[in-house]
CSV table of C-alpha atoms in Angstrom, one decimal:
chain,number,residue,atom,x,y,z
S,1,UNK,CA,24.6,-72.9,30.1
S,2,UNK,CA,21.3,-70.3,28.6
S,3,UNK,CA,21.2,-73.7,26.2
S,4,UNK,CA,21.3,-76.6,29.5
S,5,UNK,CA,18.6,-74.2,31.6
S,6,UNK,CA,16.4,-74.3,28.3
S,7,UNK,CA,16.1,-70.7,28.2
S,8,UNK,CA,14.3,-68.9,25.5
S,9,UNK,CA,17.1,-66.5,24.8
S,10,UNK,CA,19.1,-69.7,22.8
S,11,UNK,CA,16.2,-68.1,20.4
S,12,UNK,CA,16.2,-64.9,21.4
S,13,UNK,CA,20.5,-64.1,20.5
S,14,UNK,CA,20.4,-65.5,16.9
S,15,UNK,CA,16.3,-64.5,16.0
S,16,UNK,CA,17.9,-60.8,16.4
S,17,UNK,CA,20.8,-61.3,14.6
S,18,UNK,CA,19.1,-62.1,12.3
S,19,UNK,CA,16.2,-59.1,12.5
S,20,UNK,CA,19.2,-56.4,12.2
S,21,UNK,CA,20.1,-58.7,9.3
S,22,UNK,CA,17.2,-58.2,7.6
S,23,UNK,CA,16.4,-54.7,8.3
S,24,UNK,CA,20.1,-54.1,7.1
S,25,UNK,CA,18.7,-56.0,3.4
S,26,UNK,CA,15.1,-53.9,3.9
S,27,UNK,CA,13.2,-56.5,4.4
S,28,UNK,CA,11.1,-54.9,7.6
S,29,UNK,CA,8.1,-56.9,7.5
S,30,UNK,CA,10.4,-60.1,7.6
S,31,UNK,CA,11.6,-58.2,10.7
S,32,UNK,CA,9.4,-56.6,12.7
S,33,UNK,CA,7.1,-60.2,12.4
S,34,UNK,CA,10.6,-61.8,13.8
S,35,UNK,CA,10.6,-59.6,16.7
S,36,UNK,CA,7.0,-60.2,17.0
S,37,UNK,CA,7.2,-63.5,17.9
S,38,UNK,CA,10.4,-63.1,19.9
S,39,UNK,CA,8.3,-60.6,22.1
S,40,UNK,CA,5.9,-63.0,22.4
S,41,UNK,CA,8.4,-65.6,24.4
S,42,UNK,CA,10.0,-62.8,26.4
S,43,UNK,CA,9.7,-59.1,26.5
S,44,UNK,CA,13.2,-58.0,26.5
S,45,UNK,CA,13.0,-57.4,22.9
S,46,UNK,CA,10.1,-54.7,22.7
S,47,UNK,CA,12.6,-52.4,23.5
S,48,UNK,CA,13.7,-52.5,19.9
S,49,UNK,CA,10.0,-51.4,18.9
S,50,UNK,CA,11.4,-48.1,20.5
S,51,UNK,CA,14.2,-48.3,17.8
S,52,UNK,CA,12.1,-49.4,15.0
S,53,UNK,CA,9.8,-46.4,15.9
S,54,UNK,CA,12.9,-43.5,16.1
S,55,UNK,CA,14.6,-44.4,13.2
S,56,UNK,CA,11.8,-43.6,10.9
S,57,UNK,CA,10.3,-47.7,11.0
S,58,UNK,CA,6.7,-47.3,12.2
S,59,UNK,CA,5.0,-49.5,10.0
S,60,UNK,CA,7.6,-52.5,11.3
S,61,UNK,CA,7.2,-51.4,14.5
S,62,UNK,CA,3.2,-51.9,14.2
S,63,UNK,CA,3.5,-54.9,12.7
S,64,UNK,CA,5.7,-56.3,15.4
S,65,UNK,CA,3.1,-55.5,17.7
S,66,UNK,CA,0.3,-56.5,15.9
S,67,UNK,CA,2.6,-59.4,15.2
S,68,UNK,CA,2.9,-59.8,19.3
S,69,UNK,CA,-0.7,-59.7,20.0
S,70,UNK,CA,-1.7,-62.0,17.4
S,71,UNK,CA,0.2,-64.6,19.0
S,72,UNK,CA,-1.2,-63.7,22.8
S,73,UNK,CA,-4.5,-64.3,21.4
S,74,UNK,CA,-3.5,-67.4,19.7
S,75,UNK,CA,-1.5,-68.3,23.3
S,76,UNK,CA,-4.6,-67.8,25.3
S,77,UNK,CA,-7.3,-70.2,23.2
S,78,UNK,CA,-4.2,-73.0,23.3
S,79,UNK,CA,-3.9,-72.9,27.3
S,80,UNK,CA,-6.2,-70.6,29.2
S,81,UNK,CA,-7.4,-67.2,28.7
S,82,UNK,CA,-6.0,-66.0,31.7
S,83,UNK,CA,-2.6,-67.2,31.1
S,84,UNK,CA,-1.2,-63.9,30.5
S,85,UNK,CA,-3.2,-62.5,33.7
S,86,UNK,CA,-1.1,-65.1,35.4
S,87,UNK,CA,2.0,-63.5,33.7
S,88,UNK,CA,1.0,-60.2,33.9
S,89,UNK,CA,0.9,-60.6,38.1
S,90,UNK,CA,4.3,-62.2,38.0
S,91,UNK,CA,6.6,-59.6,36.0
S,92,UNK,CA,5.0,-56.5,37.8
S,93,UNK,CA,6.5,-59.3,41.4
S,94,UNK,CA,10.1,-58.9,39.7
S,95,UNK,CA,9.7,-55.3,38.7
S,96,UNK,CA,8.8,-54.4,41.8
S,97,UNK,CA,11.0,-56.9,43.9
S,98,UNK,CA,14.1,-57.4,41.4
S,99,UNK,CA,15.9,-60.1,42.9
S,100,UNK,CA,18.3,-60.6,40.1
S,101,UNK,CA,21.8,-61.9,41.4
S,102,UNK,CA,23.2,-60.8,38.0
S,103,UNK,CA,21.1,-58.2,36.8
S,104,UNK,CA,21.7,-54.1,37.0
S,105,UNK,CA,19.5,-54.6,41.0
S,106,UNK,CA,21.9,-57.5,42.1
S,107,UNK,CA,25.0,-55.3,41.8
S,108,UNK,CA,23.6,-52.8,43.2
S,109,UNK,CA,22.6,-54.4,46.1
S,110,UNK,CA,26.1,-56.5,45.8
S,111,UNK,CA,27.4,-52.6,46.2
S,112,UNK,CA,25.3,-52.3,49.4
S,113,UNK,CA,23.3,-49.0,47.7
S,114,UNK,CA,19.9,-48.5,49.2
S,115,UNK,CA,16.8,-50.7,48.4
S,116,UNK,CA,14.8,-48.1,46.4
S,117,UNK,CA,17.7,-47.8,44.4
S,118,UNK,CA,18.0,-51.7,43.7
S,119,UNK,CA,14.3,-51.3,42.9
S,120,UNK,CA,14.6,-48.0,41.0
S,121,UNK,CA,17.6,-48.5,39.3
S,122,UNK,CA,16.6,-51.0,36.0
S,123,UNK,CA,13.7,-48.9,35.3
S,124,UNK,CA,16.0,-46.1,35.1
S,125,UNK,CA,18.4,-47.6,33.2
S,126,UNK,CA,15.5,-48.7,30.8
S,127,UNK,CA,14.5,-45.0,30.6
S,128,UNK,CA,17.9,-43.6,29.9
S,129,UNK,CA,18.2,-46.3,27.4
S,130,UNK,CA,15.5,-44.7,25.7
S,131,UNK,CA,16.5,-41.3,26.1
S,132,UNK,CA,19.8,-42.7,24.3
S,133,UNK,CA,18.1,-44.7,21.6
S,134,UNK,CA,16.5,-41.6,20.4
S,135,UNK,CA,19.8,-39.7,20.8
S,136,UNK,CA,21.4,-42.0,18.5
S,137,UNK,CA,18.9,-42.5,16.2
S,138,UNK,CA,20.8,-41.0,13.3
S,139,UNK,CA,23.6,-44.1,14.0
S,140,UNK,CA,21.3,-46.9,13.7
S,141,UNK,CA,23.8,-49.6,14.3
S,142,UNK,CA,24.7,-47.9,18.0
S,143,UNK,CA,21.3,-46.8,18.7
S,144,UNK,CA,20.8,-51.2,18.2
S,145,UNK,CA,23.8,-52.1,20.8
S,146,UNK,CA,22.0,-49.4,23.7
S,147,UNK,CA,18.6,-51.5,22.9
S,148,UNK,CA,21.1,-55.2,22.6
S,149,UNK,CA,22.7,-53.8,26.7
S,150,UNK,CA,19.0,-52.9,28.0
S,151,UNK,CA,18.0,-56.2,27.1
S,152,UNK,CA,19.9,-57.3,30.4
S,153,UNK,CA,20.5,-54.1,32.1
S,154,UNK,CA,17.0,-52.4,32.2
S,155,UNK,CA,15.8,-56.4,33.1
S,156,UNK,CA,14.1,-57.4,36.5
S,157,UNK,CA,15.7,-60.9,36.0
S,158,UNK,CA,19.0,-61.8,34.9
S,159,UNK,CA,20.7,-65.0,34.8
S,160,UNK,CA,24.4,-66.1,34.5
S,161,UNK,CA,24.1,-66.1,30.7
S,162,UNK,CA,21.9,-63.2,30.4
S,163,UNK,CA,24.9,-61.2,29.3
S,164,UNK,CA,25.3,-63.1,26.1
S,165,UNK,CA,22.4,-61.2,25.0
S,166,UNK,CA,25.1,-58.3,24.0
S,167,UNK,CA,26.0,-60.6,21.3
S,168,UNK,CA,23.1,-59.2,19.1
S,169,UNK,CA,25.0,-55.3,19.8
S,170,UNK,CA,27.7,-56.3,17.6
S,171,UNK,CA,25.3,-57.1,14.4
S,172,UNK,CA,25.5,-53.9,13.3
S,173,UNK,CA,29.9,-54.8,13.3
S,174,UNK,CA,29.3,-58.0,11.2
S,175,UNK,CA,26.3,-56.2,9.0
S,176,UNK,CA,27.1,-52.5,8.3
S,177,UNK,CA,24.0,-50.9,7.5
S,178,UNK,CA,25.2,-47.9,5.3
S,179,UNK,CA,23.4,-44.4,5.6
S,180,UNK,CA,21.7,-44.6,2.2
S,181,UNK,CA,19.8,-47.4,3.7
S,182,UNK,CA,17.8,-45.9,7.1
S,183,UNK,CA,15.8,-44.5,7.7
S,184,UNK,CA,12.6,-47.1,6.2
S,185,UNK,CA,8.6,-46.3,7.5
S,186,UNK,CA,8.1,-49.2,5.2
S,187,UNK,CA,9.2,-52.6,3.9
S,188,UNK,CA,10.5,-51.3,0.3
S,189,UNK,CA,11.0,-55.1,-0.4
S,190,UNK,CA,13.6,-56.7,-3.2
S,191,UNK,CA,12.7,-53.9,-5.4
S,192,UNK,CA,13.8,-50.8,-3.7
S,193,UNK,CA,17.1,-52.8,-3.1
S,194,UNK,CA,17.8,-53.7,-6.3
S,195,UNK,CA,17.2,-49.7,-6.7
S,196,UNK,CA,19.9,-49.1,-4.2
S,197,UNK,CA,22.5,-51.8,-5.7
S,198,UNK,CA,21.6,-50.1,-9.6
S,199,UNK,CA,22.4,-46.8,-8.0
S,200,UNK,CA,25.8,-48.4,-6.4
S,201,UNK,CA,26.9,-49.5,-9.5
S,202,UNK,CA,26.1,-46.4,-11.6
S,203,UNK,CA,28.6,-44.7,-8.8
S,204,UNK,CA,31.5,-46.9,-9.6
S,205,UNK,CA,30.8,-47.1,-13.2
């Protein structure tokens, strides 16, 4: 459905899987720049900047934000200076009056909940999710899965294909992040990976 609609989620989903894989391999700079690129295409991946911060990867978080800002400037130069003003207006309208049938606000409306619940539920889920990510920061895979759920449940706009973003939360199962591989406050590069592998080889030997 996302491919048929030409929706950007077709890029966000594999991009976030690759982001996790690079983080697991301690390629934090690459992961951060990819996250910044994805966030420039769609705002929801920004929740993972919070994940970077609470798991000790503050340098990567700063790089992700910087990448997003640079790409925003490029977009403004390549199109028109007011493009993000219009974008902010649309985003504000979506937040103050969510109307998606496939998101948390749509579910609240379907269950006949009061209008203020329909309006505020995505924001409350976002705040609660941020708190849950912070609580689970010692278990980065769990915190990552929570972030993946926020891309759907905390978004005021969701389509029928949006729940597919939950697949991002399965990345830690495919590529587990071992306890000795986090937190990382900076990009340690291939040298750190080599040292880690050497340490493991000594243990095995």
